[in-house]
XYZ file of C-alpha atoms in Angstrom:
461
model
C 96.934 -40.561 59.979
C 99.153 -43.271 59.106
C 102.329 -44.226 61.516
C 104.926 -44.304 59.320
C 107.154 -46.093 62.218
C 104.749 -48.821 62.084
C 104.343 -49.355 58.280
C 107.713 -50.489 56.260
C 108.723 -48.673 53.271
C 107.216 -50.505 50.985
C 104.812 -51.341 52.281
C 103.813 -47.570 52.492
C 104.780 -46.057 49.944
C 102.353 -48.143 48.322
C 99.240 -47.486 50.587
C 100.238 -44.045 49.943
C 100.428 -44.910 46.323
C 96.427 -46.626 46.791
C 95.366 -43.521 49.060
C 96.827 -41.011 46.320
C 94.766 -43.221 43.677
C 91.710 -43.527 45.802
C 91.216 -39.426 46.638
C 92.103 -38.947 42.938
C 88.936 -41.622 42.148
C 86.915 -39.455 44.642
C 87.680 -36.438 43.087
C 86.982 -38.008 39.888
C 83.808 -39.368 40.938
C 82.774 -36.627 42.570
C 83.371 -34.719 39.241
C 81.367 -36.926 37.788
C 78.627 -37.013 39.680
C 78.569 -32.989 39.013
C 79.003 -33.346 35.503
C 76.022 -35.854 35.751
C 73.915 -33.616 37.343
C 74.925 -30.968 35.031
C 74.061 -33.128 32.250
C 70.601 -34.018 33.675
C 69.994 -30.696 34.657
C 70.763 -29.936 30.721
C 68.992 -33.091 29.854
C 65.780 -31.400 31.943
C 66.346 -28.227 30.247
C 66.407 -29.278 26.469
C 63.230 -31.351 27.509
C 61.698 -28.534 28.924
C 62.683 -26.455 25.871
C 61.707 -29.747 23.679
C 58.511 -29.611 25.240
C 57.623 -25.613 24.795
C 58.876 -25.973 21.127
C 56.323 -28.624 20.839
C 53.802 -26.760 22.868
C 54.898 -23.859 20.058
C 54.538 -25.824 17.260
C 51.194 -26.901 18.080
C 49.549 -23.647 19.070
C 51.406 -22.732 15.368
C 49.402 -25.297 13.476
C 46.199 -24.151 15.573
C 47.181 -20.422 14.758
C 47.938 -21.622 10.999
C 44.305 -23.471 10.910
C 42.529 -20.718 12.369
C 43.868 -18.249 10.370
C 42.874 -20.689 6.958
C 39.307 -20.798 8.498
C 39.339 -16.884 9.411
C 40.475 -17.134 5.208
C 37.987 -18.946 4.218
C 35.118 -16.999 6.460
C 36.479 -13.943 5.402
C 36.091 -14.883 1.426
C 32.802 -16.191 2.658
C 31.673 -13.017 3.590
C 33.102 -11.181 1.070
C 31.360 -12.995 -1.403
C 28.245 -13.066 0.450
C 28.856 -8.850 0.738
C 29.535 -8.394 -3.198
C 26.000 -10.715 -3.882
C 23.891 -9.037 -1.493
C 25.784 -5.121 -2.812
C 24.282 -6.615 -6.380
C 21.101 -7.763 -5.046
C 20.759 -4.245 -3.262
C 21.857 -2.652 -6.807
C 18.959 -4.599 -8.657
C 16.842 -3.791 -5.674
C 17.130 0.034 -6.091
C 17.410 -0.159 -9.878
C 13.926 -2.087 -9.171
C 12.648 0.666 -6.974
C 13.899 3.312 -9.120
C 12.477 2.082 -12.253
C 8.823 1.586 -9.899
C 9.572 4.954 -8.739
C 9.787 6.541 -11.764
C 7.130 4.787 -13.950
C 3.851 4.837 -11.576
C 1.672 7.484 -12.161
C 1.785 9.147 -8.843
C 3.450 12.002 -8.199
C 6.416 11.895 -5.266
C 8.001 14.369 -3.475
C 9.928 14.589 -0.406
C 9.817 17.593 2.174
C 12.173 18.132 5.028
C 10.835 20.042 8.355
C 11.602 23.377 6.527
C 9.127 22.730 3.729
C 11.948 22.778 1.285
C 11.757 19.694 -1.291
C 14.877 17.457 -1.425
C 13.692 14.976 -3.639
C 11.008 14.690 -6.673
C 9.951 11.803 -8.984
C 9.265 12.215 -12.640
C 5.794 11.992 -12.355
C 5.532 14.977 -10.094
C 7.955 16.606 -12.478
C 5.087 16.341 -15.084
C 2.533 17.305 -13.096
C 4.065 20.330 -11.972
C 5.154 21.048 -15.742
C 8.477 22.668 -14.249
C 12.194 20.832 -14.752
C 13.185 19.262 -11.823
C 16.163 21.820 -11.225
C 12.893 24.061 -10.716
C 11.242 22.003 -7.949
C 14.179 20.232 -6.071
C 15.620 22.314 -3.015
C 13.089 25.006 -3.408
C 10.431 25.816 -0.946
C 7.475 24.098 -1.877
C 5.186 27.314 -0.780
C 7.652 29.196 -3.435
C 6.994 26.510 -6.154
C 3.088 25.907 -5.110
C 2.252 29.272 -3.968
C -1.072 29.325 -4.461
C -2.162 26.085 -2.424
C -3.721 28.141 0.075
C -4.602 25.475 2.457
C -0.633 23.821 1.934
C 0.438 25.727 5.179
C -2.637 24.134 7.409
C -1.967 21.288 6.348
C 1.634 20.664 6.703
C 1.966 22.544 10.214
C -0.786 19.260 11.000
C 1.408 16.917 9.441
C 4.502 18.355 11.029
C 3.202 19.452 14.592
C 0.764 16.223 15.103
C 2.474 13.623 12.738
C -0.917 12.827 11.113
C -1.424 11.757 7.918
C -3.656 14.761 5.890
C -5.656 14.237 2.770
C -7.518 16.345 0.111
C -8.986 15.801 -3.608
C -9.281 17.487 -6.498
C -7.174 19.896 -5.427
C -5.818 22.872 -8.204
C -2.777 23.200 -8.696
C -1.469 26.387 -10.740
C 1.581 26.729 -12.171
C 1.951 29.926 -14.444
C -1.023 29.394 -16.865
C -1.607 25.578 -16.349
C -4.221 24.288 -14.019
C -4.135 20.619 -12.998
C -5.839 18.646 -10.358
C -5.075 16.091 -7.430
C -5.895 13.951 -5.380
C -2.806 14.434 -2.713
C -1.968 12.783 0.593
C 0.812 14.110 3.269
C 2.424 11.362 5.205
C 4.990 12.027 7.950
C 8.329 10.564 8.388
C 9.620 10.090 11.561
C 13.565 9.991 13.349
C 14.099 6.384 15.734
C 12.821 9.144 18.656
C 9.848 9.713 16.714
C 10.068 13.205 16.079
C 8.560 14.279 12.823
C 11.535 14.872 10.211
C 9.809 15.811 6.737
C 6.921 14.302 4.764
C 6.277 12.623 1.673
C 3.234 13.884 -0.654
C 1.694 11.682 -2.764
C 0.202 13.671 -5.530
C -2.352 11.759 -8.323
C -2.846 13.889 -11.243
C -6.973 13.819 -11.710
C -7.554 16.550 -14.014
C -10.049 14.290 -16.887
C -11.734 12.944 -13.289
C -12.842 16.742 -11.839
C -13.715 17.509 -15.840
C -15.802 14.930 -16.613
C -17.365 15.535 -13.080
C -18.099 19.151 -13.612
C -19.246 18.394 -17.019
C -21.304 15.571 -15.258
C -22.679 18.101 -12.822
C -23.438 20.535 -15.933
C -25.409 18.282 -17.208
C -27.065 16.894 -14.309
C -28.285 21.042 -13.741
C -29.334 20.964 -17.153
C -31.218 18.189 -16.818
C -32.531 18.860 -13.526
C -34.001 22.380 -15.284
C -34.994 20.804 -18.266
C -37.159 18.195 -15.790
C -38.807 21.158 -13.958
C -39.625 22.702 -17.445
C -40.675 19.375 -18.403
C -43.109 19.328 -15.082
C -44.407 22.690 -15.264
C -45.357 22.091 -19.168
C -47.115 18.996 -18.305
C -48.836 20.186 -15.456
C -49.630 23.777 -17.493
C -50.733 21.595 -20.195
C -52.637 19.093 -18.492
C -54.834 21.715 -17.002
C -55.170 23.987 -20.057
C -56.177 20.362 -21.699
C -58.535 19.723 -19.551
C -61.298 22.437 -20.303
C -61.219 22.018 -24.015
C -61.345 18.258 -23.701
C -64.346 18.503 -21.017
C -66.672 20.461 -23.504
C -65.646 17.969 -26.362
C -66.946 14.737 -24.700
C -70.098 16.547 -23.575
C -71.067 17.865 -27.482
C -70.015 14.303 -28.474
C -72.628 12.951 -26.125
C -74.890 15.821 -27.188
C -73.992 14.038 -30.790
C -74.311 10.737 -30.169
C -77.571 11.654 -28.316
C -78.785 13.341 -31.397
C -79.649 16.600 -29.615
C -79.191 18.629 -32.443
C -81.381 16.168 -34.617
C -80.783 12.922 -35.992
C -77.640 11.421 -37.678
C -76.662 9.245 -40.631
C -75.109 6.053 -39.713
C -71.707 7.136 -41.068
C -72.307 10.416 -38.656
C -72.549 8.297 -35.799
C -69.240 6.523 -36.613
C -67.677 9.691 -36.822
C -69.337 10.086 -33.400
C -67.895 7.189 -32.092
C -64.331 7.700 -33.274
C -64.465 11.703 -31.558
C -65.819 9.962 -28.205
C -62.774 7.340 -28.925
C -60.198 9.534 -29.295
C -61.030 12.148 -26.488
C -61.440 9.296 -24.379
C -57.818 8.197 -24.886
C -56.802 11.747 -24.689
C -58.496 12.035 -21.474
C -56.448 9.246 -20.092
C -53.394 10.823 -21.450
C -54.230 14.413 -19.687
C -55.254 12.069 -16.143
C -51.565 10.335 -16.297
C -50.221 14.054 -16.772
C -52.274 15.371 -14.018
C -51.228 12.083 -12.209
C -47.869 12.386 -13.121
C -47.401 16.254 -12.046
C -49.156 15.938 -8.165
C -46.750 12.645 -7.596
C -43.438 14.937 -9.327
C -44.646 17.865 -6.708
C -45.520 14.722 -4.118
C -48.522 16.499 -3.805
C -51.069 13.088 -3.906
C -52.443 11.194 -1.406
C -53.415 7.992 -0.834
C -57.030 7.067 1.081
C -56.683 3.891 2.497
C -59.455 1.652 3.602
C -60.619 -2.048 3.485
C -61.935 -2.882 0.317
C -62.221 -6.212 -1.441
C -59.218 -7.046 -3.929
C -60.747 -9.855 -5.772
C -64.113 -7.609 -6.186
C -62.519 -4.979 -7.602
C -60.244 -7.228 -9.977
C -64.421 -8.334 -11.599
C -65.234 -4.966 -11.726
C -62.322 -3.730 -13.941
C -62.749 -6.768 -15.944
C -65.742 -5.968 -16.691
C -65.461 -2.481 -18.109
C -62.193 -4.029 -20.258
C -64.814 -7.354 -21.524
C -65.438 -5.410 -24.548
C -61.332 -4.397 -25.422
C -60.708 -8.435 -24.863
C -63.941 -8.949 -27.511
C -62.727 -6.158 -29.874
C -59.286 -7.950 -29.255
C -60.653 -11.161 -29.945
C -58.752 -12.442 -26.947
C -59.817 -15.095 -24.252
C -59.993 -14.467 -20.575
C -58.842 -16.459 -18.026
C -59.174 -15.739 -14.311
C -57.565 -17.192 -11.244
C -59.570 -15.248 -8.291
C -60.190 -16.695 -4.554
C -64.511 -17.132 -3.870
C -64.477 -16.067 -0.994
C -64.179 -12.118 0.249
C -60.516 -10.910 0.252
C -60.269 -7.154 2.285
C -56.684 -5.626 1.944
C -56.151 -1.804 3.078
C -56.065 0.238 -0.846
C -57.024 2.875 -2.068
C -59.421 1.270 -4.672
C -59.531 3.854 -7.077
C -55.767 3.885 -7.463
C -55.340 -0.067 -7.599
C -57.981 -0.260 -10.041
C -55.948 2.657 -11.577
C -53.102 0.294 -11.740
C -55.350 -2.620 -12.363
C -56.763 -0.771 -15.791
C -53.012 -0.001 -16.520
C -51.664 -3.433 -16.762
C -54.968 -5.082 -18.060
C -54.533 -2.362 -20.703
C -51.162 -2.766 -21.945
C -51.623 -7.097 -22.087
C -54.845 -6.665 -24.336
C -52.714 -3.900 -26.598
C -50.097 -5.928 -26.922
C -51.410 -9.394 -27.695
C -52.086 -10.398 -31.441
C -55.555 -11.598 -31.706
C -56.071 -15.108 -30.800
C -53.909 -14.841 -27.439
C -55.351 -14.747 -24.308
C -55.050 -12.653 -21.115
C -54.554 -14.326 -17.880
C -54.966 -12.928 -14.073
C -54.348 -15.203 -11.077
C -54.289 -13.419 -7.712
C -53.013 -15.550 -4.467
C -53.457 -14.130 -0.718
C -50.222 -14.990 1.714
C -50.141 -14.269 5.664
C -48.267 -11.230 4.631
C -49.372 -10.029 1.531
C -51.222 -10.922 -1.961
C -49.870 -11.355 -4.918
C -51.600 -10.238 -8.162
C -50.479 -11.748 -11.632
C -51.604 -10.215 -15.223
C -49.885 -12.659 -17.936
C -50.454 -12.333 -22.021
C -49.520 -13.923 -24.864
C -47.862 -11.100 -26.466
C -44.983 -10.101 -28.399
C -43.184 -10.054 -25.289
C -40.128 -7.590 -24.478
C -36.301 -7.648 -24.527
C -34.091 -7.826 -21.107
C -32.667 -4.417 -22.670
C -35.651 -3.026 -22.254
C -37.010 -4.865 -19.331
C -34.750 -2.084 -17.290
C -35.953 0.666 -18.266
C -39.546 -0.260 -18.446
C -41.175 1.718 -15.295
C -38.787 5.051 -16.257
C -40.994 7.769 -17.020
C -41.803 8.656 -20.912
C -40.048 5.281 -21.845
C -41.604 3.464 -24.540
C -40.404 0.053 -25.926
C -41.522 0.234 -29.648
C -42.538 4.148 -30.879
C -44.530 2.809 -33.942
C -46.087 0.298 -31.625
C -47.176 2.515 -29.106
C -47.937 5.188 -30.952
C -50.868 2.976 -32.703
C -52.455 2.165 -29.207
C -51.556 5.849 -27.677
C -50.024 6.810 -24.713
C -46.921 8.942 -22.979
C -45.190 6.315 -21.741
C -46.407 7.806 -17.979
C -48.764 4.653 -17.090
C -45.840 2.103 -15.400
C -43.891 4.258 -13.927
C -47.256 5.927 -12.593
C -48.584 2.085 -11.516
C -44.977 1.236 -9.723
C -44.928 4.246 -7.834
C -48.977 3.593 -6.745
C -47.647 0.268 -5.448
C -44.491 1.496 -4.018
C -46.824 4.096 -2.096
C -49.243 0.870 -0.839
C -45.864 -0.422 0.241
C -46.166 -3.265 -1.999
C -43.681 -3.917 -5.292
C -44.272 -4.200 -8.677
C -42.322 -6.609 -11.884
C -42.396 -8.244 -14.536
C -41.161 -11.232 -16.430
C -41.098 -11.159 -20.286
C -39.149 -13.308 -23.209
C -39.414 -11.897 -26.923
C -42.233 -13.517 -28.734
C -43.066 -15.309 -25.416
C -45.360 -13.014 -23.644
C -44.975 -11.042 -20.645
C -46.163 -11.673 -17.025
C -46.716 -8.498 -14.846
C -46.883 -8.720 -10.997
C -47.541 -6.758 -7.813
C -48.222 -7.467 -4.360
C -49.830 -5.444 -1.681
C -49.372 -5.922 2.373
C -52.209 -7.174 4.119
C -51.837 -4.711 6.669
C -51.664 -0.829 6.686
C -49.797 1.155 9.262
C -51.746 4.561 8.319
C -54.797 5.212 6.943
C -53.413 7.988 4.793
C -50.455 7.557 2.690
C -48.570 10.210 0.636
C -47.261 8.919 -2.598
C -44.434 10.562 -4.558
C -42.714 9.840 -7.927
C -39.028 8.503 -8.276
């Protein structure tokens, strides 16, 4: 406190005056200093608020740039949905066209047999509008498909996939056939929900087959006729043709007296002619035992190339008649292969035959025969007039002949291949032949060099 005793007047009234002035100044500072701190406290404020605008702005932008890219992702996708919706339209315009044009019948069944869905095709088949077939029980619209109710309760209860052909199907007075298949479709737990059928109309198929089959009967019955008349006719033949050759020999031996030289000819042309007959009526006889498989085979060791000379021979005098040349190809020394020699030379005579027939005079006949570890291979070659690969085929079916006219002038039933293939076959040895027009014709068979059985039974394909 200040004396005022001590302190003149003047002198303080003006420290008053200063210590007026000075507690004003601290009051003023003092209200500065809170107004500064009022103003940084705003000035921290408005930054803070500067700072979350910023902060506001920015996650704005962001916001503003995601949502362009959602944009432009979303258009993406919407133009990827609208191409793949028109891919998926072309798709099952596709299917539907595929659908509708094959030529199987389609039709969908749910688990009560009832069908929810058919394709044209079955439409057809059935002959019925489709207002007939769709949501109708297929036992209702198919009710004579017996074996329909097996089937399905398989399909259904096991989820197998059933099958059956040339099926009728009956619808009022039509009759058509299939060949059908039941497939199952199955729910994501794999329980069976319906079926599909798959129906292929096959009616000209099961005709043509029973047709086929009528005429495979027919021919089967007009074979065994065919048999029985040979083998009737073969035996009647026989008799007659027994007592001809012996009076021809009684002829030609002039047992009844003594003949003109034109008489013998006539002699000689009878004895001809019943002798071809006779081999006609032995290819019939032949023919019927290996139809009935009723021949047998008598297998023993006998020499090949021996019984080749002896069959050429008896034919010398066709070749000289023929005025053909001879040329043989045989091993010298002793060949022994298990036959039956009477039915090789059979086959032997056969082929021999047919070469000298068959070859314009001036040719020549050719035989080579070659012996392997295995088996031996026999060769008869001509000169002839040689046959087509047409014909070449058919040439060992029974009662084939190449040329009729040609044939005809040399005799024969057209018996005497097949007859020599199957003798071979029955050795179990094979039998071709190699043959150009106007080239000549080569004829072959071989024969094992070992038997398993000493008796064979032959039959007749």
């Amino acid at each position: 406190m200040i004396n005022r005793e001590l302190i003149p007047a003047t002198e303080g009234h003006e420290l008053l005056c200063l210590q007026s002035e000075l507690m004003v100044s601290r009051a003023a500072v003092a209200r500065l200093e809170l107004r500064n701190q009022q103003l940084l406290s705003a000035l921290a404020t408005s930054q803070q608020q500067l700072a979350a605008s910023e902060e506001a702005a920015l996650r704005t932008q962001n916001m503003e740039t995601a949502f362009a890219r959602l944009r432009d992702h979303s258009q993406r996708i919407e133009a990827e949905i609208v191409e793949r919706n028109r891919e998926l339209s072309c798709e099952k315009a596709l299917v539907d066209h595929i659908v509708a044009s094959i030529p199987v019948g389609i039709l969908y069944l749910d688990r009560d047999m009832v069908i929810r869905w058919a394709n044209a095709e079955l439409v057809r088949v059935m002959g019925l509008g489709s207002e007939q077939i769709v949501n109708r029980s297929v036992f209702d619209v198919l009710p004579k498909l017996d074996p329909w109710d097996v089937l399905c309760e398989a399909v259904l209860a096991k989820g197998e996939t059933a099958r059956f052909t040339g099926y009728p199907i009956v619808v009022g007075d039509r009759r058509h056939y299939v060949d059908a298949t039941l497939v199952p479709l199955f729910e994501d737990d794999r329980a069976v929900q319906g079926m599909l059928l798959f129906a292929t109309e096959v009616s000209a198929r099961v005709e043509n087959e029973r047709l086929q089959q009528e005429q495979i009967e027919t021919l089967r019955e007009l074979d065994r006729l065919k048999g029985n008349f040979i083998n009737a006719a073969s035996h009647e033949l026989r008799t007659p043709l027994t007592s001809i050759m012996g009076y021809a020999e009684f002829l030609e031996d002039q047992v009844g007296g003594a003949l003109t030289r034109d008489q013998q000819g006539f002699v000689s042309q009878i004895q001809e002619g019943a002798k071809r007959l006779q081999r006609i009526v032995d290819d019939m006889l032949d023919f019927a035992r290996m139809e009935a498989g009723s021949f047998k085979l008598v297998l023993r060791e006998a020499d090949l190339g021996l019984l080749i000379h002896e069959e050429l021979t008896f034919l010398q005098p066709l070749l000289q008649e023929a005025r053909l040349t001879l040329h043989a190809e045989l091993p010298d020394e002793r060949l022994a292969v298990p036959m039956d020699p009477s039915r090789i030379g059979q086959v032997l005579r056969n082929l021999l035959g047919n070469a000298i027939k068959f070859t314009p005079a001036g040719g020549q006949v050719s035989i080579t025969m070659h012996a392997g570890p295995d088996e031996v291979h026999v060769a008869i070659s001509d000169t002839g007039i040689g046959i087509s690969d047409q014909h070449v085929e058919m040439l060992f079916q029974k009662f084939f002949q190449v040329d009729a006219s040609i044939t005809r002038e040399h005799g024969g039933a057209g018996l005497g291949l097949s007859i020599a293939k199957a003798l071979i076959e029955a050795h179990g040895g094979k039998l071709g032949v190699e043959s150009r027009i106007e080239s000549g014709s080569t004829f072959w068979f071989t024969l094992p060099r070992l038997a398993e059985t000493d008796e064979l039974i032959g039959t007749l394909d």
